[in-house]
Amino acid sequence: ESVDGCSDEHTHHHPLSTTATEPEEPPLPSEELQREKSQTEVPPSNVPPTRAVLGELRVPSISPSSVQLQWSVPEGSFDSFMLQYRDAQGQPQALPIDGRSRSVTVPGLSPSHQYRFHLYGLRGRKKIDHVSTEAMTAAAEPEELSLPSEEPQEEKPKTDSPSSDGSLVQAVLEELRVSSVTPSSVKLQWRIPEGSFDSFMLQYRDAQGQPQALPIDGRSRSVTVPGLSPSHQYDFHLYGLQSGKRIDHVSTEAVTEEPEELPLPSEEPQQEKPQTEAPPSEATPARAVLEELRVSSNTPSSVGLQWTVPKGSFDSFMLQYRDAQGQPQALPIDGGSRSVTVS
């Protein structure tokens, strides 16, 4: 009932309510854009004093299974972004993005496939501006992906020479660690004790043995690899790149968690709550409190959730639910976030 209540309120306050205007699928835009655009001109009186504008959506890099997108915000700012596209099966996908981000890597794509990406800038739950672009993923190149065995031997000597190559400072990659796992994702972290890289490339094979490559921004020191299979061992290989050349390489392995037979709560909260009382001795000196999970927006294919943390802080969050087929799903969320869109 709470969802209904929220969606009514949402429709009430926001004439652009997607619930009211959309067909069953996310509006992979066309005429919707015209409605969005005219709206940007009107509501400054409504709430945002400054106008927020999205600049050109560019494609700096592609791989057979991913596309990296970059954009600018030449004026104003957004609370968050939403990237929408259709996968190779034609299913609509929606990827929520933090409002400070200016780039995102979309993983899990099919090789040699043309995708159309739509990026929305949001203030609260309202779409303020929108840009689109198209990109074709690279052709599959399994033979190029020699997931290492002999490969590190070729890589390592390269680290000794690149100063003659042009890069004055030798860049070093160290210590690829698994910081968290779920049944469907693994979070990896690494260090760069010396020098810097333009970008990174994470390579691994999926549960079907298909090579996957995930390009990562050079300033990142962690990545969450989504779309994995439960109880499966993965070998991850992280390459540091300078000017397109692999300079250093670290590897690690991780096993995803078993699929949780999710006790989709009823009795569960009773077990959970006492736990928060007990383990302060364990590690957390300050008690952290989660409050008020609200539905902030809904569309035919997604739900926006918001929550508060009135006391303390969390390293991360985990959202669990069952999809329409009854399969348990788990979505890892950054500890700084206070909202997420489930699509």
mmCIF file of N, CA and C in Angstrom, residues 1-113:
data_model
loop_
_atom_site.group_PDB
_atom_site.id
_atom_site.type_symbol
_atom_site.label_atom_id
_atom_site.label_comp_id
_atom_site.label_asym_id
_atom_site.label_seq_id
_atom_site.Cartn_x
_atom_site.Cartn_y
_atom_site.Cartn_z
ATOM 1 N N GLU A 1 0.827 -1.192 0.000
ATOM 2 C CA GLU A 1 0.000 0.000 0.000
ATOM 3 C C GLU A 1 0.861 1.241 0.000
ATOM 4 N N SER A 2 2.046 1.124 0.698
ATOM 5 C CA SER A 2 2.862 2.335 0.761
ATOM 6 C C SER A 2 3.308 2.759 -0.619
ATOM 7 N N VAL A 3 3.570 1.784 -1.515
ATOM 8 C CA VAL A 3 4.009 2.157 -2.861
ATOM 9 C C VAL A 3 2.922 2.942 -3.550
ATOM 10 N N ASP A 4 1.645 2.416 -3.404
ATOM 11 C CA ASP A 4 0.549 3.125 -4.045
ATOM 12 C C ASP A 4 0.450 4.539 -3.517
ATOM 13 N N GLY A 5 0.555 4.628 -2.168
ATOM 14 C CA GLY A 5 0.427 5.956 -1.566
ATOM 15 C C GLY A 5 1.442 6.892 -2.153
ATOM 16 N N CYS A 6 2.688 6.391 -2.270
ATOM 17 C CA CYS A 6 3.740 7.268 -2.771
ATOM 18 C C CYS A 6 3.541 7.625 -4.219
ATOM 19 N N SER A 7 3.065 6.642 -4.992
ATOM 20 C CA SER A 7 2.967 6.951 -6.405
ATOM 21 C C SER A 7 1.870 7.973 -6.624
ATOM 22 N N ASP A 8 0.812 7.928 -5.769
ATOM 23 C CA ASP A 8 -0.232 8.949 -5.906
ATOM 24 C C ASP A 8 0.338 10.307 -5.632
ATOM 25 N N GLU A 9 1.119 10.346 -4.508
ATOM 26 C CA GLU A 9 1.658 11.645 -4.118
ATOM 27 C C GLU A 9 2.602 12.139 -5.199
ATOM 28 N N HIS A 10 3.343 11.194 -5.735
ATOM 29 C CA HIS A 10 4.317 11.539 -6.783
ATOM 30 C C HIS A 10 3.586 12.149 -7.979
ATOM 31 N N THR A 11 2.498 11.482 -8.378
ATOM 32 C CA THR A 11 1.735 11.973 -9.527
ATOM 33 C C THR A 11 1.173 13.347 -9.215
ATOM 34 N N HIS A 12 0.782 13.500 -7.960
ATOM 35 C CA HIS A 12 0.131 14.729 -7.547
ATOM 36 C C HIS A 12 1.043 15.927 -7.684
ATOM 37 N N HIS A 13 2.287 15.749 -7.113
ATOM 38 C CA HIS A 13 3.184 16.905 -7.071
ATOM 39 C C HIS A 13 3.926 17.124 -8.356
ATOM 40 N N HIS A 14 4.083 16.092 -9.124
ATOM 41 C CA HIS A 14 4.970 16.211 -10.273
ATOM 42 C C HIS A 14 4.216 15.857 -11.541
ATOM 43 N N PRO A 15 3.819 16.831 -12.299
ATOM 44 C CA PRO A 15 3.037 16.557 -13.500
ATOM 45 C C PRO A 15 3.786 15.632 -14.447
ATOM 46 N N LEU A 16 5.135 15.563 -14.292
ATOM 47 C CA LEU A 16 5.905 14.732 -15.222
ATOM 48 C C LEU A 16 5.908 13.265 -14.785
ATOM 49 N N SER A 17 5.080 12.934 -13.770
ATOM 50 C CA SER A 17 5.114 11.577 -13.237
ATOM 51 C C SER A 17 5.176 10.528 -14.321
ATOM 52 N N THR A 18 6.253 9.709 -14.229
ATOM 53 C CA THR A 18 6.393 8.673 -15.246
ATOM 54 C C THR A 18 5.290 7.636 -15.091
ATOM 55 N N THR A 19 4.808 7.451 -13.840
ATOM 56 C CA THR A 19 3.774 6.444 -13.659
ATOM 57 C C THR A 19 2.552 6.781 -14.508
ATOM 58 N N ALA A 20 2.217 8.050 -14.528
ATOM 59 C CA ALA A 20 1.010 8.430 -15.233
ATOM 60 C C ALA A 20 1.202 8.439 -16.744
ATOM 61 N N THR A 21 2.403 8.875 -17.196
ATOM 62 C CA THR A 21 2.518 9.148 -18.625
ATOM 63 C C THR A 21 3.146 8.029 -19.430
ATOM 64 N N GLU A 22 3.901 7.107 -18.755
ATOM 65 C CA GLU A 22 4.634 6.152 -19.571
ATOM 66 C C GLU A 22 3.810 4.946 -19.948
ATOM 67 N N PRO A 23 4.162 4.314 -21.068
ATOM 68 C CA PRO A 23 3.633 2.974 -21.335
ATOM 69 C C PRO A 23 4.315 2.015 -20.382
ATOM 70 N N GLU A 24 4.198 0.700 -20.646
ATOM 71 C CA GLU A 24 4.719 -0.241 -19.653
ATOM 72 C C GLU A 24 6.222 -0.194 -19.557
ATOM 73 N N GLU A 25 6.924 0.438 -20.485
ATOM 74 C CA GLU A 25 8.379 0.356 -20.482
ATOM 75 C C GLU A 25 8.972 1.727 -20.256
ATOM 76 N N PRO A 26 10.238 1.772 -19.744
ATOM 77 C CA PRO A 26 10.868 3.079 -19.593
ATOM 78 C C PRO A 26 10.842 3.807 -20.920
ATOM 79 N N PRO A 27 10.731 5.117 -20.860
ATOM 80 C CA PRO A 27 10.456 5.897 -22.056
ATOM 81 C C PRO A 27 11.692 6.046 -22.845
ATOM 82 N N LEU A 28 12.129 5.045 -23.606
ATOM 83 C CA LEU A 28 13.385 5.314 -24.279
ATOM 84 C C LEU A 28 13.035 6.393 -25.280
ATOM 85 N N PRO A 29 13.491 7.639 -25.014
ATOM 86 C CA PRO A 29 12.800 8.864 -25.409
ATOM 87 C C PRO A 29 12.619 9.060 -26.901
ATOM 88 N N SER A 30 11.881 10.044 -27.198
ATOM 89 C CA SER A 30 11.685 10.561 -28.536
ATOM 90 C C SER A 30 10.868 11.805 -28.279
ATOM 91 N N GLU A 31 9.538 11.588 -28.180
ATOM 92 C CA GLU A 31 8.730 12.776 -27.902
ATOM 93 C C GLU A 31 8.858 13.154 -26.432
ATOM 94 N N GLU A 32 9.280 12.196 -25.601
ATOM 95 C CA GLU A 32 9.376 12.540 -24.187
ATOM 96 C C GLU A 32 10.385 13.657 -23.979
ATOM 97 N N LEU A 33 11.417 13.628 -24.805
ATOM 98 C CA LEU A 33 12.472 14.624 -24.705
ATOM 99 C C LEU A 33 11.899 16.028 -24.844
ATOM 100 N N GLN A 34 11.011 16.215 -25.824
ATOM 101 C CA GLN A 34 10.436 17.555 -26.019
ATOM 102 C C GLN A 34 9.734 18.006 -24.742
ATOM 103 N N ARG A 35 9.042 17.053 -24.108
ATOM 104 C CA ARG A 35 8.365 17.438 -22.883
ATOM 105 C C ARG A 35 9.362 17.807 -21.801
ATOM 106 N N GLU A 36 10.470 16.998 -21.722
ATOM 107 C CA GLU A 36 11.482 17.276 -20.718
ATOM 108 C C GLU A 36 12.055 18.666 -20.930
ATOM 109 N N LYS A 37 12.440 18.943 -22.202
ATOM 110 C CA LYS A 37 13.181 20.159 -22.481
ATOM 111 C C LYS A 37 12.370 21.384 -22.105
ATOM 112 N N SER A 38 11.099 21.397 -22.552
ATOM 113 C CA SER A 38 10.295 22.575 -22.276
ATOM 114 C C SER A 38 10.179 22.738 -20.766
ATOM 115 N N GLN A 39 10.184 21.596 -20.071
ATOM 116 C CA GLN A 39 10.063 21.673 -18.634
ATOM 117 C C GLN A 39 11.249 22.365 -17.978
ATOM 118 N N THR A 40 12.435 22.160 -18.548
ATOM 119 C CA THR A 40 13.610 22.761 -17.923
ATOM 120 C C THR A 40 13.480 24.283 -17.892
ATOM 121 N N GLU A 41 12.804 24.823 -18.878
ATOM 122 C CA GLU A 41 12.694 26.276 -18.911
ATOM 123 C C GLU A 41 11.717 26.792 -17.846
ATOM 124 N N VAL A 42 10.692 25.983 -17.529
ATOM 125 C CA VAL A 42 9.612 26.502 -16.708
ATOM 126 C C VAL A 42 9.910 26.530 -15.222
ATOM 127 N N PRO A 43 10.353 25.373 -14.591
ATOM 128 C CA PRO A 43 10.167 25.328 -13.151
ATOM 129 C C PRO A 43 11.202 26.012 -12.280
ATOM 130 N N PRO A 44 12.100 26.917 -12.767
ATOM 131 C CA PRO A 44 12.984 27.532 -11.782
ATOM 132 C C PRO A 44 12.234 28.081 -10.577
ATOM 133 N N SER A 45 11.036 28.594 -10.794
ATOM 134 C CA SER A 45 10.268 29.139 -9.681
ATOM 135 C C SER A 45 9.887 28.037 -8.704
ATOM 136 N N ASN A 46 9.796 26.816 -9.241
ATOM 137 C CA ASN A 46 9.272 25.686 -8.492
ATOM 138 C C ASN A 46 10.135 25.332 -7.298
ATOM 139 N N VAL A 47 11.434 25.078 -7.534
ATOM 140 C CA VAL A 47 12.362 24.747 -6.464
ATOM 141 C C VAL A 47 13.763 25.200 -6.830
ATOM 142 N N PRO A 48 14.385 24.545 -7.866
ATOM 143 C CA PRO A 48 15.801 24.848 -8.080
ATOM 144 C C PRO A 48 15.987 26.273 -8.559
ATOM 145 N N PRO A 49 16.771 27.053 -7.835
ATOM 146 C CA PRO A 49 16.976 28.434 -8.255
ATOM 147 C C PRO A 49 17.858 28.466 -9.497
ATOM 148 N N THR A 50 18.885 27.585 -9.540
ATOM 149 C CA THR A 50 19.760 27.615 -10.715
ATOM 150 C C THR A 50 19.328 26.557 -11.697
ATOM 151 N N ARG A 51 19.542 26.855 -12.964
ATOM 152 C CA ARG A 51 19.193 25.900 -14.008
ATOM 153 C C ARG A 51 20.338 24.892 -14.117
ATOM 154 N N ALA A 52 20.009 23.628 -14.263
ATOM 155 C CA ALA A 52 21.046 22.598 -14.421
ATOM 156 C C ALA A 52 21.005 22.084 -15.851
ATOM 157 N N VAL A 53 22.183 21.992 -16.453
ATOM 158 C CA VAL A 53 22.267 21.632 -17.871
ATOM 159 C C VAL A 53 23.247 20.471 -18.049
ATOM 160 N N LEU A 54 22.858 19.507 -18.840
ATOM 161 C CA LEU A 54 23.724 18.376 -19.190
ATOM 162 C C LEU A 54 24.420 18.680 -20.507
ATOM 163 N N GLY A 55 25.751 18.507 -20.553
ATOM 164 C CA GLY A 55 26.500 18.681 -21.803
ATOM 165 C C GLY A 55 26.586 17.368 -22.555
ATOM 166 N N GLU A 56 27.236 17.419 -23.687
ATOM 167 C CA GLU A 56 27.411 16.303 -24.609
ATOM 168 C C GLU A 56 27.767 14.960 -23.938
ATOM 169 N N LEU A 57 27.073 13.887 -24.348
ATOM 170 C CA LEU A 57 27.357 12.532 -23.871
ATOM 171 C C LEU A 57 28.322 11.867 -24.864
ATOM 172 N N ARG A 58 29.566 11.583 -24.394
ATOM 173 C CA ARG A 58 30.596 11.057 -25.292
ATOM 174 C C ARG A 58 30.945 9.615 -24.941
ATOM 175 N N VAL A 59 31.542 8.913 -25.903
ATOM 176 C CA VAL A 59 31.963 7.519 -25.707
ATOM 177 C C VAL A 59 33.488 7.469 -25.813
ATOM 178 N N PRO A 60 34.224 7.581 -24.671
ATOM 179 C CA PRO A 60 35.690 7.566 -24.768
ATOM 180 C C PRO A 60 36.273 6.186 -25.022
ATOM 181 N N SER A 61 35.578 5.110 -24.610
ATOM 182 C CA SER A 61 36.160 3.791 -24.863
ATOM 183 C C SER A 61 35.073 2.723 -24.926
ATOM 184 N N ILE A 62 35.359 1.675 -25.707
ATOM 185 C CA ILE A 62 34.450 0.538 -25.808
ATOM 186 C C ILE A 62 35.262 -0.743 -25.721
ATOM 187 N N SER A 63 34.594 -1.823 -25.339
ATOM 188 C CA SER A 63 35.187 -3.156 -25.397
ATOM 189 C C SER A 63 34.085 -4.071 -25.935
ATOM 190 N N PRO A 64 34.375 -5.352 -26.139
ATOM 191 C CA PRO A 64 33.297 -6.222 -26.636
ATOM 192 C C PRO A 64 32.110 -6.323 -25.681
ATOM 193 N N SER A 65 32.348 -6.060 -24.372
ATOM 194 C CA SER A 65 31.255 -6.269 -23.411
ATOM 195 C C SER A 65 30.921 -5.029 -22.593
ATOM 196 N N SER A 66 31.499 -3.868 -22.939
ATOM 197 C CA SER A 66 31.189 -2.672 -22.155
ATOM 198 C C SER A 66 31.382 -1.409 -22.979
ATOM 199 N N VAL A 67 30.761 -0.349 -22.500
ATOM 200 C CA VAL A 67 30.903 0.973 -23.115
ATOM 201 C C VAL A 67 31.144 1.976 -21.993
ATOM 202 N N GLN A 68 32.154 2.816 -22.152
ATOM 203 C CA GLN A 68 32.364 3.890 -21.181
ATOM 204 C C GLN A 68 31.756 5.176 -21.732
ATOM 205 N N LEU A 69 31.001 5.867 -20.890
ATOM 206 C CA LEU A 69 30.355 7.119 -21.281
ATOM 207 C C LEU A 69 30.859 8.250 -20.396
ATOM 208 N N GLN A 70 30.995 9.443 -20.975
ATOM 209 C CA GLN A 70 31.394 10.636 -20.219
ATOM 210 C C GLN A 70 30.471 11.779 -20.580
ATOM 211 N N TRP A 71 30.263 12.680 -19.614
ATOM 212 C CA TRP A 71 29.426 13.851 -19.880
ATOM 213 C C TRP A 71 29.913 15.022 -19.032
ATOM 214 N N SER A 72 29.412 16.192 -19.340
ATOM 215 C CA SER A 72 29.755 17.363 -18.538
ATOM 216 C C SER A 72 28.463 18.001 -18.039
ATOM 217 N N VAL A 73 28.603 18.825 -17.015
ATOM 218 C CA VAL A 73 27.467 19.591 -16.486
ATOM 219 C C VAL A 73 27.916 21.048 -16.496
ATOM 220 N N PRO A 74 27.756 21.729 -17.662
ATOM 221 C CA PRO A 74 28.307 23.078 -17.792
ATOM 222 C C PRO A 74 27.627 24.108 -16.896
ATOM 223 N N GLU A 75 26.421 23.792 -16.424
ATOM 224 C CA GLU A 75 25.696 24.776 -15.620
ATOM 225 C C GLU A 75 24.903 24.063 -14.541
ATOM 226 N N GLY A 76 24.956 24.589 -13.308
ATOM 227 C CA GLY A 76 24.160 24.009 -12.221
ATOM 228 C C GLY A 76 24.679 22.654 -11.790
ATOM 229 N N SER A 77 23.836 21.904 -11.095
ATOM 230 C CA SER A 77 24.232 20.559 -10.640
ATOM 231 C C SER A 77 22.992 19.693 -10.503
ATOM 232 N N PHE A 78 23.224 18.366 -10.505
ATOM 233 C CA PHE A 78 22.135 17.402 -10.377
ATOM 234 C C PHE A 78 22.342 16.571 -9.117
ATOM 235 N N ASP A 79 21.236 16.112 -8.514
ATOM 236 C CA ASP A 79 21.342 15.215 -7.356
ATOM 237 C C ASP A 79 21.822 13.836 -7.788
ATOM 238 N N SER A 80 21.360 13.399 -8.969
ATOM 239 C CA SER A 80 21.750 12.078 -9.456
ATOM 240 C C SER A 80 21.475 12.013 -10.951
ATOM 241 N N PHE A 81 21.927 10.924 -11.566
ATOM 242 C CA PHE A 81 21.670 10.688 -12.985
ATOM 243 C C PHE A 81 21.012 9.321 -13.137
ATOM 244 N N MET A 82 20.330 9.118 -14.253
ATOM 245 C CA MET A 82 19.775 7.811 -14.583
ATOM 246 C C MET A 82 20.122 7.512 -16.039
ATOM 247 N N LEU A 83 20.815 6.401 -16.262
ATOM 248 C CA LEU A 83 21.138 5.996 -17.633
ATOM 249 C C LEU A 83 20.179 4.891 -18.061
ATOM 250 N N GLN A 84 19.525 5.087 -19.190
ATOM 251 C CA GLN A 84 18.600 4.078 -19.693
ATOM 252 C C GLN A 84 19.044 3.592 -21.067
ATOM 253 N N TYR A 85 18.868 2.297 -21.294
ATOM 254 C CA TYR A 85 19.190 1.720 -22.602
ATOM 255 C C TYR A 85 18.476 0.382 -22.701
ATOM 256 N N ARG A 86 18.464 -0.203 -23.879
ATOM 257 C CA ARG A 86 17.911 -1.547 -24.031
ATOM 258 C C ARG A 86 19.059 -2.532 -24.238
ATOM 259 N N ASP A 87 18.984 -3.693 -23.577
ATOM 260 C CA ASP A 87 20.033 -4.696 -23.763
ATOM 261 C C ASP A 87 19.850 -5.410 -25.112
ATOM 262 N N ALA A 88 20.738 -6.365 -25.390
ATOM 263 C CA ALA A 88 20.719 -7.016 -26.705
ATOM 264 C C ALA A 88 19.418 -7.779 -26.943
ATOM 265 N N GLN A 89 18.711 -8.118 -25.849
ATOM 266 C CA GLN A 89 17.421 -8.817 -25.985
ATOM 267 C C GLN A 89 16.256 -7.826 -26.095
ATOM 268 N N GLY A 90 16.590 -6.520 -26.097
ATOM 269 C CA GLY A 90 15.537 -5.510 -26.207
ATOM 270 C C GLY A 90 14.890 -5.151 -24.884
ATOM 271 N N GLN A 91 15.421 -5.699 -23.775
ATOM 272 C CA GLN A 91 14.857 -5.388 -22.457
ATOM 273 C C GLN A 91 15.363 -4.038 -21.971
ATOM 274 N N PRO A 92 14.457 -3.181 -21.465
ATOM 275 C CA PRO A 92 14.926 -1.890 -20.939
ATOM 276 C C PRO A 92 15.754 -2.063 -19.671
ATOM 277 N N GLN A 93 16.853 -1.330 -19.584
ATOM 278 C CA GLN A 93 17.737 -1.353 -18.416
ATOM 279 C C GLN A 93 17.878 0.071 -17.900
ATOM 280 N N ALA A 94 17.999 0.210 -16.589
ATOM 281 C CA ALA A 94 18.174 1.542 -15.997
ATOM 282 C C ALA A 94 19.277 1.469 -14.962
ATOM 283 N N LEU A 95 20.239 2.380 -15.063
ATOM 284 C CA LEU A 95 21.415 2.361 -14.192
ATOM 285 C C LEU A 95 21.473 3.679 -13.428
ATOM 286 N N PRO A 96 21.222 3.657 -12.098
ATOM 287 C CA PRO A 96 21.301 4.904 -11.328
ATOM 288 C C PRO A 96 22.765 5.293 -11.095
ATOM 289 N N ILE A 97 23.073 6.605 -11.169
ATOM 290 C CA ILE A 97 24.461 7.082 -11.065
ATOM 291 C C ILE A 97 24.496 8.261 -10.097
ATOM 292 N N ASP A 98 25.547 8.295 -9.301
ATOM 293 C CA ASP A 98 25.740 9.368 -8.324
ATOM 294 C C ASP A 98 25.836 10.740 -9.009
ATOM 295 N N GLY A 99 25.306 11.764 -8.363
ATOM 296 C CA GLY A 99 25.251 13.104 -8.964
ATOM 297 C C GLY A 99 26.608 13.756 -9.177
ATOM 298 N N ARG A 100 27.660 13.251 -8.481
ATOM 299 C CA ARG A 100 28.997 13.851 -8.674
ATOM 300 C C ARG A 100 29.743 13.202 -9.821
ATOM 301 N N SER A 101 29.261 12.054 -10.291
ATOM 302 C CA SER A 101 29.967 11.334 -11.366
ATOM 303 C C SER A 101 29.870 12.083 -12.689
ATOM 304 N N ARG A 102 30.919 11.937 -13.485
ATOM 305 C CA ARG A 102 30.903 12.483 -14.849
ATOM 306 C C ARG A 102 31.236 11.399 -15.863
ATOM 307 N N SER A 103 31.299 10.147 -15.398
ATOM 308 C CA SER A 103 31.528 9.041 -16.327
ATOM 309 C C SER A 103 30.976 7.768 -15.707
ATOM 310 N N VAL A 104 30.668 6.798 -16.565
ATOM 311 C CA VAL A 104 30.188 5.500 -16.078
ATOM 312 C C VAL A 104 30.594 4.447 -17.107
ATOM 313 N N THR A 105 30.889 3.250 -16.630
ATOM 314 C CA THR A 105 31.143 2.131 -17.541
ATOM 315 C C THR A 105 29.952 1.192 -17.460
ATOM 316 N N VAL A 106 29.338 0.935 -18.596
ATOM 317 C CA VAL A 106 28.170 0.045 -18.644
ATOM 318 C C VAL A 106 28.675 -1.350 -18.991
ATOM 319 N N PRO A 107 28.619 -2.296 -18.039
ATOM 320 C CA PRO A 107 29.163 -3.633 -18.296
ATOM 321 C C PRO A 107 28.093 -4.587 -18.828
ATOM 322 N N GLY A 108 28.506 -5.830 -19.114
ATOM 323 C CA GLY A 108 27.554 -6.882 -19.448
ATOM 324 C C GLY A 108 26.870 -6.720 -20.797
ATOM 325 N N LEU A 109 27.519 -6.012 -21.738
ATOM 326 C CA LEU A 109 26.913 -5.817 -23.063
ATOM 327 C C LEU A 109 27.335 -6.937 -24.021
ATOM 328 N N SER A 110 26.686 -7.001 -25.168
ATOM 329 C CA SER A 110 27.009 -8.031 -26.171
ATOM 330 C C SER A 110 27.950 -7.459 -27.228
ATOM 331 N N PRO A 111 28.886 -8.273 -27.747
ATOM 332 C CA PRO A 111 29.835 -7.765 -28.753
ATOM 333 C C PRO A 111 29.131 -7.353 -30.043
ATOM 334 N N SER A 112 29.719 -6.385 -30.755
ATOM 335 C CA SER A 112 29.257 -5.942 -32.084
ATOM 336 C C SER A 112 27.768 -5.602 -32.097
ATOM 337 N N HIS A 113 27.305 -4.982 -31.015
ATOM 338 C CA HIS A 113 25.882 -4.640 -30.924
ATOM 339 C C HIS A 113 25.747 -3.127 -30.768
#
